[in-house]
Short mmCIF file of C-alpha atoms and ligand atoms in Angstrom, two decimals:
data_model
loop_
_atom_site.label_atom_id
_atom_site.label_comp_id
_atom_site.label_asym_id
_atom_site.label_seq_id
_atom_site.Cartn_x
_atom_site.Cartn_y
_atom_site.Cartn_z
CA MET O 1 2.08 -25.10 3.97
CA SER O 2 0.65 -21.96 2.23
CA LYS O 3 2.18 -18.83 3.30
CA VAL O 4 0.46 -16.10 5.56
CA ALA O 5 -0.07 -13.08 3.41
CA LEU O 6 -1.17 -9.32 5.64
CA VAL O 7 -2.45 -6.66 3.03
CA THR O 8 -2.94 -3.41 5.03
CA GLY O 9 -6.16 -1.48 3.80
CA GLY O 10 -7.13 -4.26 1.79
CA THR O 11 -10.63 -4.29 2.09
CA ARG O 12 -11.24 -1.97 -0.15
CA GLY O 13 -9.79 -0.35 -3.68
CA ILE O 14 -6.28 -2.11 -4.81
CA GLY O 15 -5.86 -3.76 -1.74
CA ALA O 16 -8.78 -5.87 -2.04
CA ALA O 17 -7.81 -6.37 -5.60
CA ILE O 18 -4.48 -7.92 -4.31
CA ALA O 19 -5.88 -9.60 -1.46
CA LYS O 20 -8.52 -11.50 -3.65
CA LYS O 21 -5.46 -12.26 -6.34
CA LEU O 22 -3.58 -13.81 -3.15
CA LYS O 23 -6.17 -15.61 -2.02
CA GLU O 24 -6.17 -16.87 -5.74
CA ASP O 25 -2.84 -17.58 -5.52
CA GLY O 26 -3.13 -20.30 -2.68
CA PHE O 27 -1.92 -17.96 0.26
CA LYS O 28 -3.63 -17.70 3.47
CA VAL O 29 -4.53 -13.92 3.08
CA VAL O 30 -5.62 -11.52 5.85
CA CYS O 31 -6.43 -7.74 5.84
CA THR O 32 -6.76 -4.81 7.65
CA TYR O 33 -8.91 -1.82 7.88
CA VAL O 34 -9.48 0.99 9.98
CA GLY O 35 -12.07 2.98 8.73
CA ARG O 36 -15.79 2.12 8.22
CA ASP O 37 -16.68 -1.48 9.26
CA GLU O 38 -19.79 -2.19 6.92
CA PRO O 39 -17.50 -2.26 3.82
CA ALA O 40 -14.93 -4.46 5.44
CA GLN O 41 -17.36 -7.01 6.57
CA GLU O 42 -18.94 -7.06 3.34
CA PHE O 43 -15.31 -7.98 2.00
CA ASN O 44 -14.76 -10.81 4.63
CA LYS O 45 -18.51 -11.86 3.55
CA GLN O 46 -17.84 -12.24 0.27
CA THR O 47 -14.40 -13.49 0.13
CA GLY O 48 -13.89 -15.12 3.26
CA ILE O 49 -10.49 -13.24 4.09
CA GLU O 50 -10.48 -12.42 7.93
CA VAL O 51 -10.27 -8.50 8.49
CA PHE O 52 -8.51 -7.17 11.26
CA LYS O 53 -9.36 -3.72 12.33
CA PHE O 54 -6.39 -1.39 13.65
CA ASP O 55 -4.50 1.87 12.79
CA VAL O 56 -1.33 1.66 10.93
CA ALA O 57 -0.26 4.57 11.73
CA TYR O 58 0.29 3.40 15.38
CA PHE O 59 3.70 1.04 16.27
CA GLU O 60 1.81 -0.49 19.29
CA SER O 61 -1.57 -1.39 17.48
CA CYS O 62 0.27 -2.87 14.73
CA LYS O 63 2.78 -5.17 17.43
CA SER O 64 -0.27 -6.49 18.87
CA ALA O 65 -2.67 -7.10 15.92
CA ILE O 66 0.11 -8.98 14.52
CA VAL O 67 0.48 -10.83 17.53
CA GLU O 68 -2.82 -12.31 17.39
CA ILE O 69 -2.59 -12.67 13.36
CA GLU O 70 0.31 -14.87 14.01
CA LYS O 71 -0.99 -16.72 16.98
CA LYS O 72 -4.01 -17.74 14.45
CA TYR O 73 -2.49 -18.21 11.30
CA GLY O 74 1.22 -18.89 11.96
CA ASP O 75 4.18 -16.14 11.12
CA VAL O 76 3.76 -13.22 8.07
CA GLU O 77 5.56 -13.81 5.14
CA ILE O 78 4.43 -11.75 2.78
CA VAL O 79 3.59 -7.98 3.70
CA ILE O 80 1.75 -5.29 1.32
CA ASN O 81 1.86 -2.07 2.66
CA ASN O 82 -1.13 -0.93 1.16
CA ALA O 83 -3.02 1.48 3.06
CA GLY O 84 -3.02 5.21 2.08
CA ILE O 85 -5.14 8.04 2.68
CA THR O 86 -4.99 11.76 1.01
CA LYS O 87 -5.63 15.28 2.40
CA ASP O 88 -4.66 17.64 -0.44
CA ARG O 89 -4.39 20.68 0.01
CA PHE O 90 -1.90 23.29 -0.96
CA LEU O 91 1.02 23.58 1.38
CA HIS O 92 0.25 27.60 2.02
CA LYS O 93 -3.22 26.21 3.42
CA MET O 94 -1.80 22.89 4.94
CA ALA O 95 -2.88 22.10 8.82
CA PRO O 96 -0.63 20.18 11.03
CA GLU O 97 -2.75 17.60 11.32
CA GLU O 98 -2.92 16.72 7.54
CA TRP O 99 0.64 16.50 6.84
CA ASN O 100 1.23 14.32 10.05
CA ALA O 101 -1.75 12.12 9.33
CA VAL O 102 -0.35 11.59 5.52
CA ILE O 103 2.78 10.91 6.96
CA ASN O 104 1.75 8.48 9.78
CA THR O 105 -0.36 6.24 7.82
CA ASN O 106 1.47 6.13 4.17
CA LEU O 107 4.72 6.41 5.54
CA ASN O 108 4.65 5.46 9.10
CA SER O 109 3.45 2.22 8.81
CA LEU O 110 5.87 0.79 6.84
CA PHE O 111 8.24 0.88 9.82
CA ASN O 112 5.24 0.12 11.99
CA ILE O 113 3.93 -3.14 9.93
CA CYS O 114 7.75 -4.29 8.54
CA ARG O 115 9.51 -3.73 12.32
CA ASN O 116 6.96 -6.40 13.69
CA VAL O 117 7.79 -9.06 11.09
CA ILE O 118 11.01 -8.45 9.65
CA GLU O 119 13.07 -10.98 12.51
CA LYS O 120 11.02 -13.38 11.71
CA MET O 121 11.60 -13.42 8.13
CA ARG O 122 15.50 -13.04 8.36
CA ALA O 123 15.28 -16.30 10.54
CA LYS O 124 13.16 -17.92 7.66
CA ASN O 125 15.27 -16.94 5.30
CA PHE O 126 12.46 -15.75 3.41
CA GLY O 127 10.26 -13.00 2.95
CA ARG O 128 8.27 -11.04 0.47
CA ILE O 129 7.27 -6.98 1.24
CA VAL O 130 5.98 -4.80 -1.29
CA SER O 131 4.62 -1.30 -1.05
CA LEU O 132 2.41 1.01 -2.83
CA SER O 133 4.12 4.03 -3.49
CA SER O 134 2.60 6.46 -6.05
CA ILE O 135 3.12 8.15 -9.67
CA ASN O 136 2.92 11.49 -7.70
CA GLY O 137 5.50 10.23 -4.85
CA LEU O 138 7.98 10.53 -8.68
CA LYS O 139 6.65 13.47 -9.90
CA GLY O 140 5.05 15.28 -7.29
CA GLN O 141 1.37 17.03 -7.56
CA VAL O 142 -0.07 19.92 -6.93
CA GLY O 143 -1.65 19.80 -3.42
CA GLN O 144 0.08 16.75 -2.37
CA THR O 145 3.29 17.66 -0.60
CA ASN O 146 2.42 15.19 2.29
CA TYR O 147 1.34 12.50 0.18
CA SER O 148 4.38 12.87 -2.37
CA ALA O 149 6.69 13.25 0.44
CA ALA O 150 5.20 10.18 1.90
CA LYS O 151 5.38 8.18 -1.64
CA ALA O 152 8.91 9.45 -2.34
CA GLY O 153 9.92 8.29 1.33
CA ILE O 154 8.05 4.44 0.67
CA ILE O 155 10.76 4.09 -2.07
CA GLY O 156 14.12 4.87 -0.17
CA PHE O 157 12.35 3.31 2.81
CA SER O 158 12.23 -0.08 0.31
CA LYS O 159 15.78 0.46 -1.13
CA ALA O 160 17.05 0.43 1.96
CA LEU O 161 15.48 -2.56 3.49
CA ALA O 162 16.23 -4.39 0.63
CA LEU O 163 20.36 -4.06 1.10
CA GLU O 164 19.73 -5.13 4.37
CA ASN O 165 18.01 -8.47 3.86
CA ALA O 166 19.19 -9.39 0.38
CA ASN O 167 21.44 -11.97 1.58
CA LYS O 168 18.26 -13.47 3.78
CA GLY O 169 15.94 -14.31 1.24
CA VAL O 170 13.89 -11.39 1.77
CA THR O 171 12.93 -9.30 -0.96
CA VAL O 172 11.48 -5.48 -0.54
CA ASN O 173 9.73 -4.02 -3.91
CA VAL O 174 7.48 -0.90 -4.44
CA ILE O 175 4.85 -0.58 -7.33
CA ALA O 176 4.16 2.90 -8.12
CA PRO O 177 0.43 3.30 -9.77
CA GLY O 178 -0.90 6.19 -11.49
CA TYR O 179 -4.59 6.88 -11.55
CA VAL O 180 -6.32 3.93 -10.80
CA GLY O 181 -10.54 3.80 -10.65
CA THR O 182 -10.70 3.90 -7.01
CA ASP O 183 -12.71 5.72 -4.37
CA MET O 184 -9.52 7.69 -3.54
CA VAL O 185 -9.19 9.15 -7.28
CA LYS O 186 -13.23 9.12 -7.33
CA LYS O 187 -13.27 11.58 -4.23
CA ILE O 188 -11.07 14.33 -7.12
CA ASP O 189 -13.06 16.98 -8.38
CA PRO O 190 -14.51 16.22 -11.89
CA THR O 191 -13.27 18.84 -13.80
CA ILE O 192 -10.17 18.30 -12.36
CA LEU O 193 -9.81 14.37 -12.46
CA LYS O 194 -10.73 14.85 -16.61
CA GLY O 195 -7.80 17.09 -16.50
CA ILE O 196 -5.64 14.27 -15.32
CA VAL O 197 -7.32 11.50 -17.27
CA SER O 198 -6.04 13.57 -20.10
CA GLN O 199 -3.01 13.48 -19.93
CA ILE O 200 -3.01 9.83 -19.39
CA PRO O 201 -1.57 8.17 -22.64
CA THR O 202 -3.57 5.36 -22.66
CA GLY O 203 -6.92 7.53 -21.85
CA ARG O 204 -8.15 5.90 -19.02
CA LEU O 205 -7.59 4.96 -15.65
CA ALA O 206 -6.09 1.94 -14.51
CA GLU O 207 -8.11 -1.01 -12.91
CA PRO O 208 -7.37 -2.31 -9.26
CA THR O 209 -6.47 -5.65 -10.79
CA GLU O 210 -3.83 -4.50 -13.19
CA ILE O 211 -1.85 -3.49 -10.02
CA ALA O 212 -2.91 -6.94 -8.51
CA ALA O 213 -1.44 -8.78 -11.05
CA LEU O 214 2.09 -7.21 -10.57
CA ALA O 215 1.89 -7.78 -6.77
CA SER O 216 0.97 -11.48 -7.26
CA TYR O 217 4.63 -11.75 -9.48
CA LEU O 218 6.35 -9.93 -6.78
CA VAL O 219 5.51 -12.36 -4.07
CA SER O 220 5.82 -15.58 -5.96
CA ASP O 221 9.19 -17.65 -5.44
CA LYS O 222 9.52 -16.79 -9.28
CA ALA O 223 10.66 -13.23 -8.37
CA GLY O 224 13.28 -13.97 -5.67
CA PHE O 225 16.08 -12.09 -7.77
CA ILE O 226 13.84 -8.90 -7.92
CA THR O 227 14.61 -6.57 -5.01
CA GLY O 228 15.16 -3.01 -4.45
CA ALA O 229 13.27 -2.17 -7.57
CA THR O 230 10.27 0.15 -7.97
CA PHE O 231 7.86 -0.39 -10.92
CA SER O 232 5.63 2.07 -12.37
CA ILE O 233 2.01 1.17 -13.65
CA ASN O 234 0.76 4.14 -14.86
CA GLY O 235 -0.74 4.11 -18.17
CA GLY O 236 2.26 5.96 -19.90
CA GLN O 237 1.88 9.17 -17.53
CA TYR O 238 4.99 9.45 -16.58
CA MET O 239 8.29 8.27 -17.77
CA GLN O 240 11.66 7.92 -15.77
N1 CAA N 1 -0.69 23.59 -11.36
C1 CAA N 1 -0.50 24.65 -10.92
N2 CAA N 1 -1.80 25.72 -10.57
C2 CAA N 1 -2.48 24.57 -10.24
C3 CAA N 1 -3.28 23.61 -10.56
C4 CAA N 1 -1.75 22.59 -11.11
N3 CAA N 1 -2.24 21.81 -11.77
N4 CAA N 1 -4.26 23.46 -10.43
C5 CAA N 1 -4.90 24.59 -9.46
N5 CAA N 1 -3.73 25.28 -9.70
C6 CAA N 1 -3.67 26.68 -9.23
C7 CAA N 1 -5.44 27.21 -9.69
O1 CAA N 1 -5.04 27.94 -11.08
C8 CAA N 1 -5.48 28.41 -8.86
O2 CAA N 1 -4.64 29.36 -9.01
P1 CAA N 1 -5.29 30.81 -8.56
O3 CAA N 1 -5.65 31.16 -6.66
O4 CAA N 1 -4.15 31.88 -9.32
O5 CAA N 1 -6.08 31.03 -9.33
C9 CAA N 1 -5.09 27.88 -7.68
O6 CAA N 1 -3.84 26.81 -7.98
C10 CAA N 1 -5.80 27.25 -6.52
O7 CAA N 1 -6.54 26.29 -7.11
P2 CAA N 1 -8.10 25.44 -6.84
O8 CAA N 1 -8.71 26.63 -6.59
O9 CAA N 1 -8.41 24.62 -7.70
O10 CAA N 1 -7.50 25.12 -5.35
P3 CAA N 1 -7.87 24.25 -4.08
O11 CAA N 1 -7.46 24.70 -3.10
O12 CAA N 1 -9.80 24.46 -4.50
O13 CAA N 1 -7.89 23.10 -4.85
C11 CAA N 1 -6.52 20.59 -5.00
C12 CAA N 1 -6.34 22.29 -4.86
C13 CAA N 1 -7.00 20.06 -4.08
C14 CAA N 1 -4.72 20.65 -4.66
C15 CAA N 1 -7.50 20.20 -6.46
O14 CAA N 1 -6.26 21.28 -6.94
C16 CAA N 1 -6.93 19.14 -6.51
O15 CAA N 1 -7.60 18.30 -5.92
N6 CAA N 1 -5.82 18.70 -7.41
C17 CAA N 1 -6.04 17.33 -7.43
C18 CAA N 1 -4.79 16.60 -7.04
C19 CAA N 1 -4.77 14.93 -6.96
O16 CAA N 1 -4.11 14.81 -8.23
N7 CAA N 1 -4.87 14.33 -6.13
C20 CAA N 1 -4.69 13.52 -6.30
C21 CAA N 1 -5.70 12.12 -5.39
S1 CAA N 1 -5.58 10.25 -5.85
C22 CAA N 1 -4.31 9.75 -5.37
O17 CAA N 1 -3.42 10.48 -4.97
C23 CAA N 1 -3.83 8.54 -6.20
C24 CAA N 1 -2.70 8.23 -6.56
O18 CAA N 1 -1.63 7.62 -5.89
C25 CAA N 1 -2.84 8.78 -7.84
#
């Protein structure tokens, strides 16, 4: 029987590319979204992947949505923590709401989702958790104290969770993309974005499908020995 994969923020951008790839791979995929209904419904129409509207920033919403998903599809064995937002502003101008929104959506969501699936994964001796960090969680970025903190936090969270579950067949890994051609990146002021692209050795933004290809491998049975790892996909923009 095919496994159930949950992709948060899965109706657009990197999440949508991952969801489509995992469907192609034969998984039963479900996606979450929280914003606009129209693109989510369009995604559902195009792909046949069911979309669930709830806010990953809230523990109780995640808990009840996962109960509903599992009733309909079976236990979630694969999680892609992809949902993320930006509220870029220099710290000296940043409002507490801008800090909290980014930390809640981009980092606290990992607790909210994983806490509600991890016990069953451990009981079944199988699970795959892949979370989307960012180049800016590794190197920092002007205007992104909130985002860089959340994206760095994802890496620490994943290493700890990987250790806790390595003997239970559950792997926990991180993908840290650079600048990808998504709505989030297209929101950046064009002059600033031009400057950023000039620092990417490959001279272009990534395609969402290039991120999805690695996610597909990490959730596969072949990747059972990979855990606690962080993979950069950034066109050479930042090398550790
Ligand atoms: N380093 C140091 N200083 C900088 C700088 C930089 N890279 N960029 C600008 N500054 C300085 C400016 O020179 C200016 O200085 P003065 O006030 O002395 O003139 C000051 O900072 C303010 O600059 P701005 O006028 O540009 O400030 P702003 O408030 O209009 O905009 C910003 C600030 C919102 C952070 C804007 O610079 C910006 O959008 N930067 C891009 C941030 C970014 O890369 N976001 C990524 C979003 S996509 C994403 O996050 C996906 C992913 O994972 C990669």
